[in-house]
Short mmCIF file of C-alpha atoms in Angstrom, two decimals:
data_model
loop_
_atom_site.label_atom_id
_atom_site.label_comp_id
_atom_site.label_asym_id
_atom_site.label_seq_id
_atom_site.Cartn_x
_atom_site.Cartn_y
_atom_site.Cartn_z
CA UNK A 14 104.79 8.23 -11.86
CA UNK A 15 106.17 11.72 -11.30
CA UNK A 16 106.52 13.61 -8.03
CA UNK A 17 104.61 16.84 -7.83
CA UNK A 18 104.54 19.34 -5.07
CA UNK A 19 102.88 22.48 -3.55
CA UNK A 20 106.21 23.41 -2.01
CA UNK A 21 106.27 26.84 -3.64
CA UNK A 22 102.68 27.72 -2.88
CA UNK A 23 102.83 26.57 0.84
CA UNK A 24 106.29 28.41 1.25
CA UNK A 25 104.90 31.65 -0.02
CA UNK A 26 101.75 31.14 2.03
CA UNK A 27 103.99 30.89 5.09
CA UNK A 28 105.95 33.97 4.07
CA UNK A 29 109.26 32.10 3.77
CA UNK A 30 111.93 32.76 1.24
CA UNK A 31 113.82 29.89 -0.52
CA UNK A 32 116.94 30.88 1.40
CA UNK A 33 115.13 30.78 4.74
CA UNK A 34 113.38 27.48 4.14
CA UNK A 35 116.73 26.14 2.99
CA UNK A 36 118.49 27.36 6.12
CA UNK A 37 115.82 25.73 8.41
CA UNK A 38 116.28 22.19 6.99
CA UNK A 39 120.03 22.62 6.24
CA UNK A 40 120.14 22.41 2.42
CA UNK A 41 121.12 24.83 -0.39
CA UNK A 42 118.79 27.40 -1.87
CA UNK A 43 119.42 25.62 -5.31
CA UNK A 44 117.92 22.41 -3.90
CA UNK A 45 114.71 24.18 -2.85
CA UNK A 46 114.68 25.80 -6.39
CA UNK A 47 115.20 22.33 -8.02
CA UNK A 48 112.50 20.62 -5.91
CA UNK A 49 110.04 23.35 -6.57
CA UNK A 50 110.72 23.02 -10.34
CA UNK A 51 110.36 19.38 -10.17
CA UNK A 52 113.96 18.72 -11.39
CA UNK A 53 115.15 17.04 -8.20
CA UNK A 54 113.19 14.26 -6.36
CA UNK A 55 114.04 14.59 -2.67
CA UNK A 56 114.71 11.51 -0.47
CA UNK A 57 111.86 10.47 1.92
CA UNK A 58 113.89 12.04 4.84
CA UNK A 59 114.19 15.38 3.17
CA UNK A 60 110.59 15.42 2.04
CA UNK A 61 109.50 14.68 5.60
CA UNK A 62 111.74 17.41 6.89
CA UNK A 63 110.35 19.97 4.38
CA UNK A 64 106.67 19.07 5.34
CA UNK A 65 107.50 19.42 9.04
CA UNK A 66 109.34 22.71 8.33
CA UNK A 67 106.11 23.93 6.66
CA UNK A 68 103.85 22.51 9.33
CA UNK A 69 101.99 20.32 6.79
CA UNK A 70 101.36 16.62 6.44
CA UNK A 71 103.62 15.08 3.74
CA UNK A 72 100.77 14.22 1.44
CA UNK A 73 99.65 17.87 1.47
CA UNK A 74 103.18 18.97 0.10
CA UNK A 75 104.01 16.12 -2.20
CA UNK A 76 102.00 13.81 -4.39
CA UNK A 77 102.48 11.21 -7.12
CA UNK A 78 101.01 11.82 -10.64
CA UNK A 79 100.65 9.50 -13.54
CA UNK A 80 103.24 10.42 -16.31
CA UNK A 81 102.45 10.32 -20.09
CA UNK A 82 104.11 6.86 -20.25
CA UNK A 83 101.94 5.48 -17.35
CA UNK A 84 98.80 6.58 -19.22
CA UNK A 85 99.69 5.16 -22.51
CA UNK B 9 134.07 32.20 19.15
CA UNK B 10 130.79 31.47 17.59
CA UNK B 11 129.01 31.58 14.18
CA UNK B 12 131.21 31.51 11.14
CA UNK B 13 134.27 32.97 12.80
CA UNK B 14 135.81 29.64 13.29
CA UNK B 15 135.27 28.77 9.66
CA UNK B 16 136.93 32.04 8.36
CA UNK B 17 139.78 31.85 10.79
CA UNK B 18 140.50 28.16 9.85
CA UNK B 19 140.40 29.08 6.25
CA UNK B 20 142.68 32.04 6.85
CA UNK B 21 145.31 29.62 8.23
CA UNK B 22 144.81 27.16 5.35
CA UNK B 23 145.18 30.00 2.79
CA UNK B 24 148.32 31.27 4.56
CA UNK B 25 149.75 27.67 4.53
CA UNK B 26 148.87 27.31 0.95
CA UNK B 27 150.75 30.42 -0.04
CA UNK B 28 153.68 29.36 2.20
CA UNK B 29 153.80 26.05 0.33
CA UNK B 30 154.35 27.85 -2.91
CA UNK B 31 156.94 30.23 -1.37
CA UNK B 32 158.84 27.07 -0.09
CA UNK B 33 158.80 25.28 -3.45
CA UNK B 34 160.55 28.19 -5.06
CA UNK B 35 157.80 30.58 -6.24
CA UNK B 36 158.41 34.39 -6.10
CA UNK B 37 156.95 35.77 -2.80
CA UNK B 38 154.39 37.88 -4.62
CA UNK B 39 153.00 34.69 -6.34
CA UNK B 40 152.86 32.94 -3.05
CA UNK B 41 151.01 35.93 -1.56
CA UNK B 42 148.62 36.06 -4.59
CA UNK B 43 147.84 32.30 -4.36
CA UNK B 44 147.10 32.72 -0.71
CA UNK B 45 144.72 35.67 -1.38
CA UNK B 46 142.94 33.79 -4.15
CA UNK B 47 142.52 30.81 -1.94
CA UNK B 48 141.12 32.94 0.90
CA UNK B 49 138.83 34.72 -1.71
CA UNK B 50 137.41 31.36 -2.78
CA UNK B 51 136.80 30.47 1.02
CA UNK B 52 134.92 33.82 1.51
CA UNK B 53 132.92 33.22 -1.60
CA UNK B 54 131.96 29.57 -0.85
CA UNK B 55 129.37 30.15 1.94
CA UNK B 56 127.46 32.53 -0.52
CA UNK B 57 127.91 30.57 -3.66
CA UNK B 58 124.79 28.26 -3.01
CA UNK B 59 126.96 25.20 -3.65
CA UNK B 60 127.05 24.35 0.02
CA UNK B 61 124.55 24.07 2.96
CA UNK B 62 125.88 26.38 5.61
CA UNK B 63 125.73 25.24 9.27
CA UNK B 64 127.41 27.96 11.37
CA UNK B 65 127.06 25.70 14.48
CA UNK B 66 129.52 23.25 13.09
CA UNK B 67 132.47 25.97 13.19
CA UNK B 68 135.38 24.73 11.28
CA UNK B 69 133.30 22.25 9.09
CA UNK B 70 130.43 24.68 8.57
CA UNK B 71 130.21 24.01 4.89
CA UNK B 72 128.45 20.73 4.01
CA UNK B 73 127.05 19.28 0.80
CA UNK B 74 123.29 18.37 0.91
CA UNK B 75 121.85 15.24 -0.72
CA UNK B 76 121.34 16.93 -4.11
CA UNK B 77 124.90 18.46 -4.40
CA UNK B 78 126.26 15.16 -2.96
CA UNK B 79 124.58 13.21 -5.67
CA UNK B 80 125.89 15.72 -8.36
CA UNK B 81 129.44 15.19 -6.81
CA UNK B 82 129.11 11.42 -6.89
CA UNK B 83 127.92 11.33 -10.48
CA UNK B 84 130.61 13.75 -11.59
CA UNK B 85 133.34 11.41 -9.89
CA UNK B 86 131.86 8.41 -11.56
CA UNK B 87 131.83 10.18 -15.00
CA UNK B 88 135.50 11.26 -14.58
CA UNK B 89 136.59 7.85 -13.55
CA UNK B 90 134.78 6.10 -16.52
CA UNK B 91 136.25 8.61 -19.04
CA UNK B 92 139.71 8.29 -17.57
CA UNK B 93 139.51 4.51 -17.58
CA UNK B 94 138.40 4.40 -21.16
CA UNK B 95 141.23 6.79 -22.15
CA UNK B 96 143.66 4.45 -20.23
CA UNK B 97 142.18 1.45 -22.07
CA UNK B 98 142.39 3.15 -25.47
CA UNK B 99 146.02 4.32 -24.79
CA UNK B 100 146.97 0.72 -23.72
CA UNK B 101 145.63 -0.77 -26.98
CA UNK B 102 147.18 2.02 -29.02
CA UNK B 103 150.80 1.96 -27.44
CA UNK B 104 150.52 -1.84 -27.26
CA UNK B 105 149.83 -2.28 -30.97
CA UNK B 106 151.93 0.65 -32.52
CA UNK B 107 154.77 1.50 -30.03
CA UNK B 108 155.10 -1.18 -27.44
CA UNK B 109 156.99 -0.15 -24.14
CA UNK B 110 157.20 3.45 -25.17
CA UNK B 111 154.63 5.57 -23.44
CA UNK B 112 155.42 9.29 -22.92
CA UNK B 113 155.21 10.31 -19.35
CA UNK B 114 153.54 13.62 -20.33
CA UNK B 115 150.80 11.36 -21.61
CA UNK B 116 149.73 10.72 -18.04
CA UNK B 117 149.52 14.50 -17.30
CA UNK B 118 147.09 14.67 -20.07
CA UNK B 119 145.03 11.81 -18.67
CA UNK B 120 144.86 13.52 -15.38
CA UNK B 121 143.73 16.74 -16.87
CA UNK B 122 141.07 14.87 -19.09
CA UNK B 123 139.80 13.38 -15.76
CA UNK B 124 139.69 16.67 -13.82
CA UNK B 125 137.93 18.48 -16.87
CA UNK B 126 135.51 15.74 -17.03
CA UNK B 127 134.64 16.08 -13.41
CA UNK B 128 134.06 19.85 -13.43
CA UNK B 129 132.25 19.78 -16.82
CA UNK B 130 129.95 17.12 -15.55
CA UNK B 131 129.47 19.07 -12.22
CA UNK B 132 128.75 22.26 -14.18
CA UNK B 133 126.30 20.64 -16.51
CA UNK B 134 124.32 18.89 -13.76
CA UNK B 135 124.13 21.95 -11.73
CA UNK B 136 122.71 23.87 -14.76
CA UNK B 137 120.08 21.13 -15.59
CA UNK B 138 118.87 20.57 -11.99
#
């Protein structure tokens, strides 16, 4: 299973920059970039903080998707 | 004093102390001053580098690693430790087999440099890929 997110879409919808979102939850801008690109899987705590900062339920921001290995 | 002022003030003191340390250990005054300036330049750059989460409300300790950069730091330290230990093991076998009881002191400098280089290379590669 791989973690997918609508983080970028929701962030842009809310008119937030990567830097401002990073500032709200106290992480680096590079961490926001890495999560948006799917290169970093955040902890449950950070995922909940992101969802809260964006005013969305967690499952609206992140979800699990079956990977190629899971399908075969 | 609010915001980042405490952070910058404390780093100015640390930079000056660092320069003074070089002066006290025999470096020319201009080298000591240059070291102090370089150290302070690093502290000025750090909050804007993206390597640290900035918390102005924390004052002196305003720069913190977040969970991603902490993970990178941990893995880099682990890699450096493993590489250094493997080098020590290899050296132990080599010197034990060929030149028992004769280990050049400079060899340990190279081991330390190897460890430090491994740490920073690992850090750099992980930051690029994630």
